[in-house]
Every structure is written in C-alpha cells, then in structure tokens.
mmCIF file of C-alpha atoms in Angstrom:
data_model
loop_
_atom_site.group_PDB
_atom_site.id
_atom_site.type_symbol
_atom_site.label_atom_id
_atom_site.label_comp_id
_atom_site.label_asym_id
_atom_site.label_seq_id
_atom_site.Cartn_x
_atom_site.Cartn_y
_atom_site.Cartn_z
ATOM 1 C CA MET A 1 -60.539 4.629 45.321
ATOM 2 C CA THR A 2 -59.950 8.370 45.664
ATOM 3 C CA LYS A 3 -56.194 7.979 46.036
ATOM 4 C CA ARG A 4 -55.993 5.928 42.845
ATOM 5 C CA LEU A 5 -58.094 8.472 40.963
ATOM 6 C CA THR A 6 -55.805 11.210 42.232
ATOM 7 C CA TRP A 7 -52.935 9.511 40.465
ATOM 8 C CA THR A 8 -54.909 8.307 37.439
ATOM 9 C CA MET A 9 -56.346 11.644 36.319
ATOM 10 C CA PRO A 10 -52.932 13.350 35.956
ATOM 11 C CA ALA A 11 -51.779 10.358 33.913
ATOM 12 C CA LEU A 12 -54.754 10.739 31.639
ATOM 13 C CA LEU A 13 -53.971 14.383 31.032
ATOM 14 C CA ALA A 14 -50.224 13.857 30.782
ATOM 15 C CA CYS A 15 -50.575 11.085 28.263
ATOM 16 C CA ALA A 16 -53.079 13.066 26.228
ATOM 17 C CA LEU A 17 -50.759 16.058 26.223
ATOM 18 C CA LEU A 18 -47.519 14.160 25.708
ATOM 19 C CA THR A 19 -48.719 11.548 23.262
ATOM 20 C CA GLY A 20 -51.711 13.455 22.001
ATOM 21 C CA CYS A 21 -51.844 13.269 18.276
ATOM 22 C CA SER A 22 -48.200 14.154 17.775
ATOM 23 C CA SER A 23 -46.358 11.068 16.600
ATOM 24 C CA MET A 24 -49.403 8.902 16.089
ATOM 25 C CA GLU A 25 -51.362 10.770 13.435
ATOM 26 C CA LYS A 26 -51.183 12.967 10.418
ATOM 27 C CA LYS A 27 -52.960 16.290 10.078
ATOM 28 C CA THR A 28 -55.908 14.466 8.492
ATOM 29 C CA ALA A 29 -56.889 11.506 10.643
ATOM 30 C CA GLU A 30 -58.234 8.297 9.127
ATOM 31 C CA VAL A 31 -61.929 7.565 9.417
ATOM 32 C CA ARG A 32 -62.396 4.614 11.765
ATOM 33 C CA ASP A 33 -65.242 2.967 13.608
ATOM 34 C CA SER A 34 -65.340 4.178 17.241
ATOM 35 C CA ALA A 35 -66.460 0.792 18.581
ATOM 36 C CA GLN A 36 -63.590 -0.959 16.799
ATOM 37 C CA MET A 37 -61.093 1.588 18.122
ATOM 38 C CA GLN A 38 -62.479 1.153 21.628
ATOM 39 C CA ALA A 39 -62.236 -2.646 21.347
ATOM 40 C CA GLY A 40 -58.687 -2.383 19.976
ATOM 41 C CA THR A 41 -57.638 -0.119 22.842
ATOM 42 C CA GLN A 42 -59.142 -2.550 25.371
ATOM 43 C CA ARG A 43 -57.387 -5.480 23.665
ATOM 44 C CA THR A 44 -54.070 -3.588 23.734
ATOM 45 C CA SER A 45 -54.536 -2.788 27.434
ATOM 46 C CA SER A 46 -55.156 -6.486 28.117
ATOM 47 C CA GLN A 47 -51.990 -7.409 26.227
ATOM 48 C CA ILE A 48 -50.008 -4.892 28.287
ATOM 49 C CA LEU A 49 -51.460 -6.341 31.498
ATOM 50 C CA ASP A 50 -50.419 -9.830 30.354
ATOM 51 C CA MET A 51 -46.896 -8.557 29.581
ATOM 52 C CA ILE A 52 -46.652 -6.980 33.035
ATOM 53 C CA GLY A 53 -47.430 -10.379 34.525
ATOM 54 C CA LEU A 54 -48.658 -9.317 37.976
ATOM 55 C CA LYS A 55 -51.745 -10.543 39.806
ATOM 56 C CA GLY A 56 -52.579 -7.490 41.880
ATOM 57 C CA LYS A 57 -55.805 -5.515 41.859
ATOM 58 C CA VAL A 58 -56.579 -3.546 38.696
ATOM 59 C CA THR A 59 -58.680 -0.397 38.610
ATOM 60 C CA ASP A 60 -62.025 -0.560 36.838
ATOM 61 C CA GLY A 61 -63.028 1.287 33.727
ATOM 62 C CA GLY A 62 -62.451 1.046 30.036
ATOM 63 C CA PRO A 63 -61.337 3.119 27.075
ATOM 64 C CA LEU A 64 -63.086 6.434 26.540
ATOM 65 C CA PRO A 65 -62.914 8.827 23.589
ATOM 66 C CA LEU A 66 -61.110 12.133 24.049
ATOM 67 C CA PRO A 67 -60.699 14.907 21.497
ATOM 68 C CA CYS A 68 -57.319 15.116 19.756
ATOM 69 C CA ASP A 69 -55.483 18.406 20.042
ATOM 70 C CA GLY A 70 -55.558 20.727 17.063
ATOM 71 C CA HIS A 71 -58.631 19.270 15.363
ATOM 72 C CA GLY A 72 -61.505 21.305 16.809
ATOM 73 C CA GLY A 73 -63.210 18.307 18.411
ATOM 74 C CA GLU A 74 -63.804 16.454 15.141
ATOM 75 C CA VAL A 75 -61.021 13.962 15.706
ATOM 76 C CA GLU A 76 -60.784 11.586 18.675
ATOM 77 C CA GLN A 77 -58.469 9.131 20.319
ATOM 78 C CA MET A 78 -59.323 6.347 22.727
ATOM 79 C CA ASP A 79 -57.746 6.739 26.148
ATOM 80 C CA HIS A 80 -57.575 3.929 28.707
ATOM 81 C CA PRO A 81 -55.933 4.776 32.050
ATOM 82 C CA TRP A 82 -55.704 2.031 34.666
ATOM 83 C CA SER A 83 -53.449 0.927 37.514
ATOM 84 C CA ILE A 84 -52.206 -2.227 39.210
ATOM 85 C CA TYR A 85 -52.075 -1.915 42.986
ATOM 86 C CA ASP A 86 -52.258 -3.804 46.280
ATOM 87 C CA LEU A 87 -48.818 -5.318 45.751
ATOM 88 C CA PRO A 88 -45.457 -4.640 47.371
ATOM 89 C CA TYR A 89 -43.477 -1.859 45.707
ATOM 90 C CA GLU A 90 -40.654 -4.291 44.943
ATOM 91 C CA ASP A 91 -42.978 -6.478 42.819
ATOM 92 C CA LEU A 92 -44.202 -3.449 40.887
ATOM 93 C CA GLU A 93 -40.631 -2.251 40.396
ATOM 94 C CA GLN A 94 -39.545 -5.650 39.007
ATOM 95 C CA ALA A 95 -42.489 -5.674 36.585
ATOM 96 C CA TYR A 96 -41.726 -2.117 35.468
ATOM 97 C CA THR A 97 -38.080 -3.070 34.878
ATOM 98 C CA ARG A 98 -39.131 -6.172 32.902
ATOM 99 C CA MET A 99 -41.278 -4.012 30.627
ATOM 100 C CA ARG A 100 -38.133 -2.211 29.444
ATOM 101 C CA THR A 101 -37.133 -5.384 27.605
ATOM 102 C CA THR A 102 -40.547 -7.003 27.101
ATOM 103 C CA LEU A 103 -42.035 -4.150 25.072
ATOM 104 C CA PRO A 104 -39.154 -4.012 22.528
ATOM 105 C CA ALA A 105 -39.137 -7.819 22.333
ATOM 106 C CA LYS A 106 -42.811 -7.619 21.291
ATOM 107 C CA GLY A 107 -42.003 -5.013 18.622
ATOM 108 C CA TRP A 108 -42.908 -1.874 20.590
ATOM 109 C CA LYS A 109 -40.672 1.165 20.014
ATOM 110 C CA VAL A 110 -39.612 2.790 23.297
ATOM 111 C CA THR A 111 -39.882 6.565 22.967
ATOM 112 C CA GLN A 112 -39.026 7.521 26.552
ATOM 113 C CA ASP A 113 -37.332 5.697 29.394
ATOM 114 C CA GLY A 114 -36.426 7.739 32.438
ATOM 115 C CA GLN A 115 -37.929 10.014 35.037
ATOM 116 C CA ASP A 116 -40.721 12.493 34.440
ATOM 117 C CA GLU A 117 -40.302 16.171 35.262
ATOM 118 C CA SER A 118 -42.346 16.097 38.479
ATOM 119 C CA ALA A 119 -40.795 16.747 41.882
ATOM 120 C CA ALA A 120 -41.113 13.010 42.589
ATOM 121 C CA LYS A 121 -39.057 12.169 39.457
ATOM 122 C CA THR A 122 -41.450 9.319 38.720
ATOM 123 C CA PRO A 123 -39.965 6.514 36.567
ATOM 124 C CA THR A 124 -41.783 6.718 33.231
ATOM 125 C CA LEU A 125 -41.663 4.429 30.213
ATOM 126 C CA ARG A 126 -43.424 5.258 26.938
ATOM 127 C CA ALA A 127 -43.644 3.153 23.801
ATOM 128 C CA ASP A 128 -45.481 2.978 20.471
ATOM 129 C CA SER A 129 -47.049 -0.256 19.248
ATOM 130 C CA PRO A 130 -45.523 -2.086 16.270
ATOM 131 C CA ASP A 131 -48.380 -0.978 13.985
ATOM 132 C CA GLY A 132 -48.321 2.620 15.296
ATOM 133 C CA ASP A 133 -51.992 2.473 16.294
ATOM 134 C CA TYR A 134 -51.372 2.665 20.068
ATOM 135 C CA ALA A 135 -49.029 4.160 22.618
ATOM 136 C CA VAL A 136 -48.525 3.118 26.231
ATOM 137 C CA GLU A 137 -47.204 5.029 29.215
ATOM 138 C CA LEU A 138 -46.168 3.246 32.413
ATOM 139 C CA GLN A 139 -45.365 5.107 35.612
ATOM 140 C CA LEU A 140 -44.058 3.505 38.786
ATOM 141 C CA MET A 141 -45.611 5.301 41.731
ATOM 142 C CA ASP A 142 -43.526 4.874 44.895
ATOM 143 C CA ASP A 143 -45.491 5.202 48.135
ATOM 144 C CA ARG A 144 -42.236 5.200 50.117
ATOM 145 C CA LYS A 145 -41.488 8.735 48.857
ATOM 146 C CA GLN A 146 -44.583 10.078 50.630
ATOM 147 C CA PRO A 147 -44.698 8.245 53.975
ATOM 148 C CA THR A 148 -47.166 10.677 55.555
ATOM 149 C CA ALA A 149 -49.581 10.685 52.608
ATOM 150 C CA LYS A 150 -52.355 8.130 52.311
ATOM 151 C CA THR A 151 -51.016 6.599 49.116
ATOM 152 C CA GLU A 152 -49.998 3.162 48.022
ATOM 153 C CA ALA A 153 -47.517 1.878 45.497
ATOM 154 C CA LEU A 154 -48.944 1.244 42.075
ATOM 155 C CA LEU A 155 -48.026 0.824 38.461
ATOM 156 C CA ARG A 156 -50.013 3.366 36.471
ATOM 157 C CA VAL A 157 -50.676 2.497 32.830
ATOM 158 C CA THR A 158 -52.314 4.559 30.103
ATOM 159 C CA VAL A 159 -53.008 3.155 26.647
ATOM 160 C CA VAL A 160 -53.911 5.684 23.956
ATOM 161 C CA SER A 161 -55.034 4.987 20.411
ATOM 162 C CA ARG A 162 -53.936 6.967 17.402
ATOM 163 C CA CYS A 163 -56.149 9.875 16.477
ATOM 164 C CA PHE A 164 -59.050 9.061 14.185
ATOM 165 C CA GLN A 165 -62.169 10.592 12.731
ATOM 166 C CA PRO A 166 -65.224 8.658 13.945
ATOM 167 C CA ALA A 167 -67.165 6.944 11.147
#
C-alpha cells in the first residue's frame, strides 16, 4: 500500500496544481451541494474506470474536498485519486493508449497528451469532461524504469471536479 500512496500523493498535488481552478471555474464559483459534487466525482471516476476496461486491483478511497487556489479556502473542488495495479505493464499501456481515442469519442476534450516534466518522463493524458464539470489526469507508471525500486506498474488516475462554493 505504501508504494501506491507514494505515487498517488504526488498525483493529487500535481492535478490540484495543474488543473486547480484554472480552466474549470470563473473567479466566482457557483454554489453547489457538496454531497452532490462528491457523488458526481465518484460517478465520473466510475465512468473512467469503465472506459479503461481493465480488471486489475483498484486502490480504495473516494472523492475528498480540497480548497481551490486563490479563493482563501471558501471555494472547494472534489479530488479523487486512484490507481489500477496488479496487471502487466503491457496491459496498462494498451489501456492508456486506448484512452487517447476513447475520451474524445465520449466528448472529452484532451488538454494534454505527452510526457510530464519529471525525470521519468511519465506519459500523461489530461482531459476535460463534455460539460466542463470534471477533469481527469491519467499517468502510466512504468516499473521497468526503476528495476531496483520496490514499485509496480500502475495506471494512476485523478478525477477533479470544477471549483464550487459549498451550499
């Protein structure tokens, strides 16, 4: 579990910083019910998992509220980081590659497709939902790049809601 958390926490922070409230909100966020936003984020995560189409293990946990940058803690977003693991790297890589066409086919707008800026040059795909309420980040973590580390291949996913003011 520790090795998955090691990879999940940076994704949480990266997605919050990169997606944050930039393209997904205006300076004044809409008032929305926190429970409905949490349920919507969970539903979106489930849809992403279905699109990925793998039957590996999935990390536990659900969407949690995080403050949106630039709003003094009054505005939140729901953040749901999770990973698929315990599968061969090749299966994860095929699923990641499929998502490049599956997301746009489902109306998602791809905002980034390439490698991140880390030393590992991790393949990263980001997209905004058709309604603009959610963003997703997928990262393909390759255990073959760190043969001496106690890591495993996984597909790291973070779903983030748009910023909102809790009702």
